[in-house]
Amino acid sequence: QQQVKQSPQSLIVQKGGISIINCAYENTAFDYFPWYQQFPGKGPALLIAIRPDVSEKKEGRFTISFNKSAKQFSLHIMDSQPGDSATYFCAASKNSGYALNFGKGTSLLVTP
Amino acid sequence: GAVVSQHPSWVICKSGTSVKIECRSLDFQATTMFWYRQFPKQSLMLMATSNEGSKATYEQGVEKDKFLINHASLTLSTLTVTSAHPEDSSFYICSARLRQTQYFGPGTRLLVL
């Protein structure tokens, strides 16, 4: 049972554009929502994370928007670059540092 | 900081043999480590939670006698795939918890012939 649903499965964005990936969850006990970036053959790397007490968090070109009432959160990548081409996973857990429930991933391709 | 390593990075073995994968936190101590499995172009599925000095907690459907986990120290957890079969071929990734963040290793690709 997929506890975190992620869309789209794949995404193509032109260089300089905005990449948007969405996730939804059902379990209201989740209180930690990280995003990970994974390159082929590598482990995931933490990009940015948010807790439900804030609606938005920004770190450089990466922004998480969080809607607690809708149980949805999204990742926005501003000024997307070819080097951002990777698979992005959203995740959720009942407490940060505990077992993560991952979305199915979004394969992002940023074209030159 | 917060670097997690895995060894080996890839391994090929014959069906029926056992394979051990090591996960180390290089610059921090981790009382809790996690083991995930990832099939090609799919998400990470949690296999088990490994706590230093105690028995691992396995997720439903994961055979604990097949996937042996030992967390013998605060910087090392091992996953042993016993009597490996071709269906065990996958990408195995560990993570270690530092304060409130999980840091992932680079993964180990296992191919069972």
Short mmCIF file of N, CA and C in Angstrom, two decimals, chain A residues 11-108:
data_model
loop_
_atom_site.label_atom_id
_atom_site.label_comp_id
_atom_site.label_asym_id
_atom_site.label_seq_id
_atom_site.Cartn_x
_atom_site.Cartn_y
_atom_site.Cartn_z
N LEU A 11 8.86 14.01 -16.13
CA LEU A 11 8.67 15.43 -16.38
C LEU A 11 9.81 15.94 -17.25
N ILE A 12 9.46 16.68 -18.29
CA ILE A 12 10.48 17.30 -19.14
C ILE A 12 10.29 18.81 -19.07
N VAL A 13 11.35 19.51 -18.74
CA VAL A 13 11.30 20.97 -18.56
C VAL A 13 12.47 21.58 -19.32
N GLN A 14 12.22 22.71 -19.91
CA GLN A 14 13.32 23.41 -20.58
C GLN A 14 14.19 24.13 -19.56
N LYS A 15 15.44 24.28 -19.92
CA LYS A 15 16.37 25.01 -19.06
C LYS A 15 15.81 26.39 -18.73
N GLY A 16 15.88 26.72 -17.45
CA GLY A 16 15.36 28.00 -17.00
C GLY A 16 13.92 27.95 -16.55
N GLY A 17 13.24 26.88 -16.84
CA GLY A 17 11.84 26.74 -16.46
C GLY A 17 11.65 26.28 -15.02
N ILE A 18 10.40 26.14 -14.64
CA ILE A 18 10.07 25.70 -13.28
C ILE A 18 9.60 24.24 -13.33
N SER A 19 10.22 23.42 -12.50
CA SER A 19 9.80 22.02 -12.39
C SER A 19 8.93 21.88 -11.14
N ILE A 20 7.78 21.24 -11.30
CA ILE A 20 6.87 21.09 -10.17
C ILE A 20 6.50 19.62 -10.02
N ILE A 21 6.71 19.10 -8.84
CA ILE A 21 6.40 17.71 -8.53
C ILE A 21 5.48 17.70 -7.32
N ASN A 22 4.43 16.89 -7.39
CA ASN A 22 3.42 16.89 -6.35
C ASN A 22 3.34 15.57 -5.61
N CYS A 23 3.02 15.66 -4.33
CA CYS A 23 2.83 14.47 -3.53
C CYS A 23 1.62 14.63 -2.62
N ALA A 24 0.98 13.51 -2.32
CA ALA A 24 -0.18 13.51 -1.43
C ALA A 24 -0.04 12.35 -0.46
N TYR A 25 -0.58 12.53 0.72
CA TYR A 25 -0.51 11.49 1.73
C TYR A 25 -1.85 11.37 2.44
N GLU A 26 -2.05 10.23 3.10
CA GLU A 26 -3.30 10.02 3.82
C GLU A 26 -3.12 10.02 5.33
N ASN A 27 -1.97 9.52 5.77
CA ASN A 27 -1.76 9.33 7.20
C ASN A 27 -1.49 10.67 7.90
N THR A 28 -2.45 11.11 8.70
CA THR A 28 -2.30 12.40 9.37
C THR A 28 -1.25 12.37 10.48
N ALA A 29 -0.74 11.20 10.78
CA ALA A 29 0.33 11.09 11.79
C ALA A 29 1.68 11.50 11.21
N PHE A 30 1.78 11.57 9.91
CA PHE A 30 3.04 12.00 9.30
C PHE A 30 3.32 13.45 9.68
N ASP A 31 4.55 13.72 10.08
CA ASP A 31 4.87 15.09 10.44
C ASP A 31 6.25 15.53 9.95
N TYR A 32 6.78 14.77 9.00
CA TYR A 32 8.09 15.13 8.44
C TYR A 32 8.07 14.75 6.99
N PHE A 33 8.39 15.72 6.11
CA PHE A 33 8.22 15.52 4.67
C PHE A 33 9.50 15.97 3.95
N PRO A 34 10.38 15.02 3.65
CA PRO A 34 11.61 15.37 2.92
C PRO A 34 11.50 15.08 1.43
N TRP A 35 12.34 15.73 0.68
CA TRP A 35 12.51 15.43 -0.74
C TRP A 35 13.95 14.97 -0.95
N TYR A 36 14.08 13.91 -1.75
CA TYR A 36 15.40 13.38 -2.06
C TYR A 36 15.63 13.42 -3.57
N GLN A 37 16.89 13.60 -3.93
CA GLN A 37 17.32 13.59 -5.33
C GLN A 37 18.23 12.38 -5.52
N GLN A 38 17.98 11.64 -6.58
CA GLN A 38 18.80 10.45 -6.83
C GLN A 38 19.27 10.43 -8.27
N PHE A 39 20.57 10.28 -8.43
CA PHE A 39 21.16 10.09 -9.75
C PHE A 39 21.33 8.60 -9.99
N PRO A 40 21.36 8.18 -11.27
CA PRO A 40 21.46 6.74 -11.57
C PRO A 40 22.63 6.08 -10.88
N GLY A 41 22.36 4.96 -10.24
CA GLY A 41 23.41 4.19 -9.60
C GLY A 41 23.92 4.77 -8.29
N LYS A 42 23.24 5.77 -7.79
CA LYS A 42 23.65 6.42 -6.53
C LYS A 42 22.53 6.36 -5.51
N GLY A 43 22.90 6.58 -4.25
CA GLY A 43 21.89 6.65 -3.21
C GLY A 43 21.20 8.00 -3.23
N PRO A 44 20.03 8.09 -2.62
CA PRO A 44 19.31 9.38 -2.56
C PRO A 44 20.04 10.39 -1.68
N ALA A 45 19.94 11.64 -2.07
CA ALA A 45 20.54 12.73 -1.29
C ALA A 45 19.44 13.68 -0.86
N LEU A 46 19.44 14.04 0.41
CA LEU A 46 18.42 14.94 0.92
C LEU A 46 18.55 16.32 0.29
N LEU A 47 17.42 16.80 -0.24
CA LEU A 47 17.39 18.13 -0.85
C LEU A 47 16.88 19.17 0.13
N ILE A 48 15.71 18.90 0.64
CA ILE A 48 15.01 19.87 1.47
C ILE A 48 13.90 19.12 2.19
N ALA A 49 13.53 19.59 3.36
CA ALA A 49 12.48 18.93 4.13
C ALA A 49 11.63 19.98 4.83
N ILE A 50 10.41 19.57 5.17
CA ILE A 50 9.49 20.50 5.80
C ILE A 50 8.67 19.79 6.86
N ARG A 51 8.23 20.54 7.84
CA ARG A 51 7.30 20.03 8.85
C ARG A 51 5.97 20.75 8.66
N PRO A 52 4.88 20.18 9.16
CA PRO A 52 3.55 20.74 8.87
C PRO A 52 3.26 22.07 9.55
N ASP A 53 4.15 22.57 10.39
CA ASP A 53 3.87 23.83 11.05
C ASP A 53 4.18 25.04 10.18
N VAL A 54 4.76 24.81 9.00
CA VAL A 54 5.00 25.90 8.05
C VAL A 54 4.41 25.52 6.71
N SER A 55 4.05 26.50 5.92
CA SER A 55 3.41 26.23 4.64
C SER A 55 4.40 26.27 3.47
N GLU A 56 5.57 26.81 3.72
CA GLU A 56 6.54 26.90 2.64
C GLU A 56 7.94 26.96 3.22
N LYS A 57 8.87 26.34 2.49
CA LYS A 57 10.27 26.42 2.88
C LYS A 57 11.10 26.53 1.61
N LYS A 58 12.03 27.46 1.62
CA LYS A 58 12.84 27.70 0.43
C LYS A 58 14.31 27.56 0.75
N GLU A 59 15.01 26.85 -0.11
CA GLU A 59 16.47 26.74 0.00
C GLU A 59 17.06 26.86 -1.40
N GLY A 60 17.60 28.02 -1.68
CA GLY A 60 18.14 28.26 -3.01
C GLY A 60 17.07 28.19 -4.06
N ARG A 61 17.25 27.34 -5.06
CA ARG A 61 16.27 27.22 -6.13
C ARG A 61 15.14 26.24 -5.80
N PHE A 62 15.24 25.60 -4.65
CA PHE A 62 14.26 24.57 -4.28
C PHE A 62 13.29 25.10 -3.23
N THR A 63 12.00 24.89 -3.49
CA THR A 63 10.96 25.33 -2.56
C THR A 63 9.98 24.19 -2.33
N ILE A 64 9.64 23.97 -1.06
CA ILE A 64 8.56 23.04 -0.74
C ILE A 64 7.34 23.88 -0.35
N SER A 65 6.20 23.53 -0.95
CA SER A 65 4.93 24.11 -0.53
C SER A 65 4.12 23.02 0.16
N PHE A 66 3.53 23.37 1.29
CA PHE A 66 2.84 22.35 2.08
C PHE A 66 1.42 22.81 2.38
N ASN A 67 0.45 21.95 2.10
CA ASN A 67 -0.95 22.24 2.37
C ASN A 67 -1.48 21.17 3.32
N LYS A 68 -1.52 21.51 4.58
CA LYS A 68 -1.87 20.52 5.59
C LYS A 68 -3.32 20.04 5.45
N SER A 69 -4.23 20.95 5.16
CA SER A 69 -5.64 20.57 5.08
C SER A 69 -5.89 19.63 3.90
N ALA A 70 -5.17 19.85 2.82
CA ALA A 70 -5.33 18.99 1.63
C ALA A 70 -4.44 17.77 1.69
N LYS A 71 -3.55 17.73 2.67
CA LYS A 71 -2.58 16.64 2.80
C LYS A 71 -1.77 16.49 1.52
N GLN A 72 -1.25 17.61 1.08
CA GLN A 72 -0.45 17.62 -0.15
C GLN A 72 0.80 18.48 0.06
N PHE A 73 1.84 18.13 -0.64
CA PHE A 73 3.03 18.96 -0.63
C PHE A 73 3.73 18.83 -1.98
N SER A 74 4.44 19.86 -2.33
CA SER A 74 5.05 19.87 -3.66
C SER A 74 6.45 20.47 -3.61
N LEU A 75 7.22 20.08 -4.61
CA LEU A 75 8.57 20.60 -4.78
C LEU A 75 8.60 21.46 -6.03
N HIS A 76 9.12 22.65 -5.90
CA HIS A 76 9.29 23.54 -7.03
C HIS A 76 10.79 23.77 -7.23
N ILE A 77 11.26 23.52 -8.44
CA ILE A 77 12.65 23.80 -8.77
C ILE A 77 12.65 24.98 -9.73
N MET A 78 13.13 26.10 -9.24
CA MET A 78 13.17 27.31 -10.06
C MET A 78 14.41 27.30 -10.95
N ASP A 79 14.30 27.99 -12.10
CA ASP A 79 15.46 28.10 -13.00
C ASP A 79 16.11 26.73 -13.19
N SER A 80 15.34 25.75 -13.60
CA SER A 80 15.83 24.37 -13.73
C SER A 80 17.02 24.31 -14.68
N GLN A 81 17.98 23.48 -14.31
CA GLN A 81 19.21 23.33 -15.08
C GLN A 81 19.38 21.88 -15.52
N PRO A 82 20.11 21.64 -16.61
CA PRO A 82 20.34 20.26 -17.04
C PRO A 82 20.92 19.38 -15.95
N GLY A 83 21.73 19.95 -15.07
CA GLY A 83 22.30 19.20 -13.96
C GLY A 83 21.28 18.77 -12.93
N ASP A 84 20.07 19.32 -13.01
CA ASP A 84 18.99 18.90 -12.11
C ASP A 84 18.32 17.62 -12.59
N SER A 85 18.66 17.18 -13.79
CA SER A 85 18.06 15.96 -14.34
C SER A 85 18.40 14.79 -13.44
N ALA A 86 17.40 14.20 -12.85
CA ALA A 86 17.57 13.14 -11.86
C ALA A 86 16.18 12.61 -11.52
N THR A 87 16.14 11.65 -10.62
CA THR A 87 14.86 11.17 -10.10
C THR A 87 14.65 11.80 -8.73
N TYR A 88 13.47 12.31 -8.52
CA TYR A 88 13.13 12.97 -7.26
C TYR A 88 12.07 12.16 -6.52
N PHE A 89 12.32 11.96 -5.25
CA PHE A 89 11.39 11.22 -4.41
C PHE A 89 10.90 12.11 -3.28
N CYS A 90 9.59 12.12 -3.10
CA CYS A 90 9.06 12.70 -1.87
C CYS A 90 8.93 11.56 -0.85
N ALA A 91 8.88 11.92 0.40
CA ALA A 91 8.76 10.92 1.45
C ALA A 91 8.04 11.53 2.64
N ALA A 92 7.61 10.66 3.53
CA ALA A 92 6.95 11.13 4.74
C ALA A 92 7.23 10.14 5.85
N SER A 93 7.29 10.67 7.05
CA SER A 93 7.47 9.78 8.21
C SER A 93 6.74 10.37 9.39
N LYS A 94 6.54 9.52 10.39
CA LYS A 94 5.81 9.95 11.58
C LYS A 94 6.67 10.83 12.47
N ASN A 95 7.96 10.75 12.24
CA ASN A 95 8.88 11.59 13.00
C ASN A 95 10.16 11.63 12.21
N SER A 96 10.76 12.79 12.14
CA SER A 96 11.98 12.89 11.34
C SER A 96 13.01 11.91 11.89
N GLY A 97 13.74 11.29 10.97
CA GLY A 97 14.75 10.33 11.38
C GLY A 97 14.23 8.92 11.51
N TYR A 98 12.93 8.75 11.41
CA TYR A 98 12.37 7.42 11.47
C TYR A 98 12.07 6.90 10.07
N ALA A 99 11.55 5.69 9.99
CA ALA A 99 11.37 5.03 8.70
C ALA A 99 10.59 5.92 7.73
N LEU A 100 11.12 6.05 6.54
CA LEU A 100 10.52 6.90 5.52
C LEU A 100 9.62 6.10 4.60
N ASN A 101 8.50 6.68 4.26
CA ASN A 101 7.61 6.13 3.25
C ASN A 101 7.80 6.96 1.99
N PHE A 102 8.32 6.33 0.96
CA PHE A 102 8.67 7.05 -0.26
C PHE A 102 7.55 7.04 -1.28
N GLY A 103 7.46 8.13 -2.05
CA GLY A 103 6.64 8.12 -3.25
C GLY A 103 7.34 7.31 -4.33
N LYS A 104 6.69 7.13 -5.46
CA LYS A 104 7.24 6.27 -6.50
C LYS A 104 8.32 6.95 -7.33
N GLY A 105 8.49 8.24 -7.15
CA GLY A 105 9.56 8.93 -7.85
C GLY A 105 9.11 9.64 -9.11
N THR A 106 9.82 10.70 -9.44
CA THR A 106 9.58 11.46 -10.67
C THR A 106 10.90 11.61 -11.39
N SER A 107 10.93 11.15 -12.62
CA SER A 107 12.13 11.29 -13.43
C SER A 107 12.08 12.63 -14.14
N LEU A 108 12.99 13.51 -13.77
CA LEU A 108 13.04 14.86 -14.35
C LEU A 108 14.14 14.96 -15.38
#
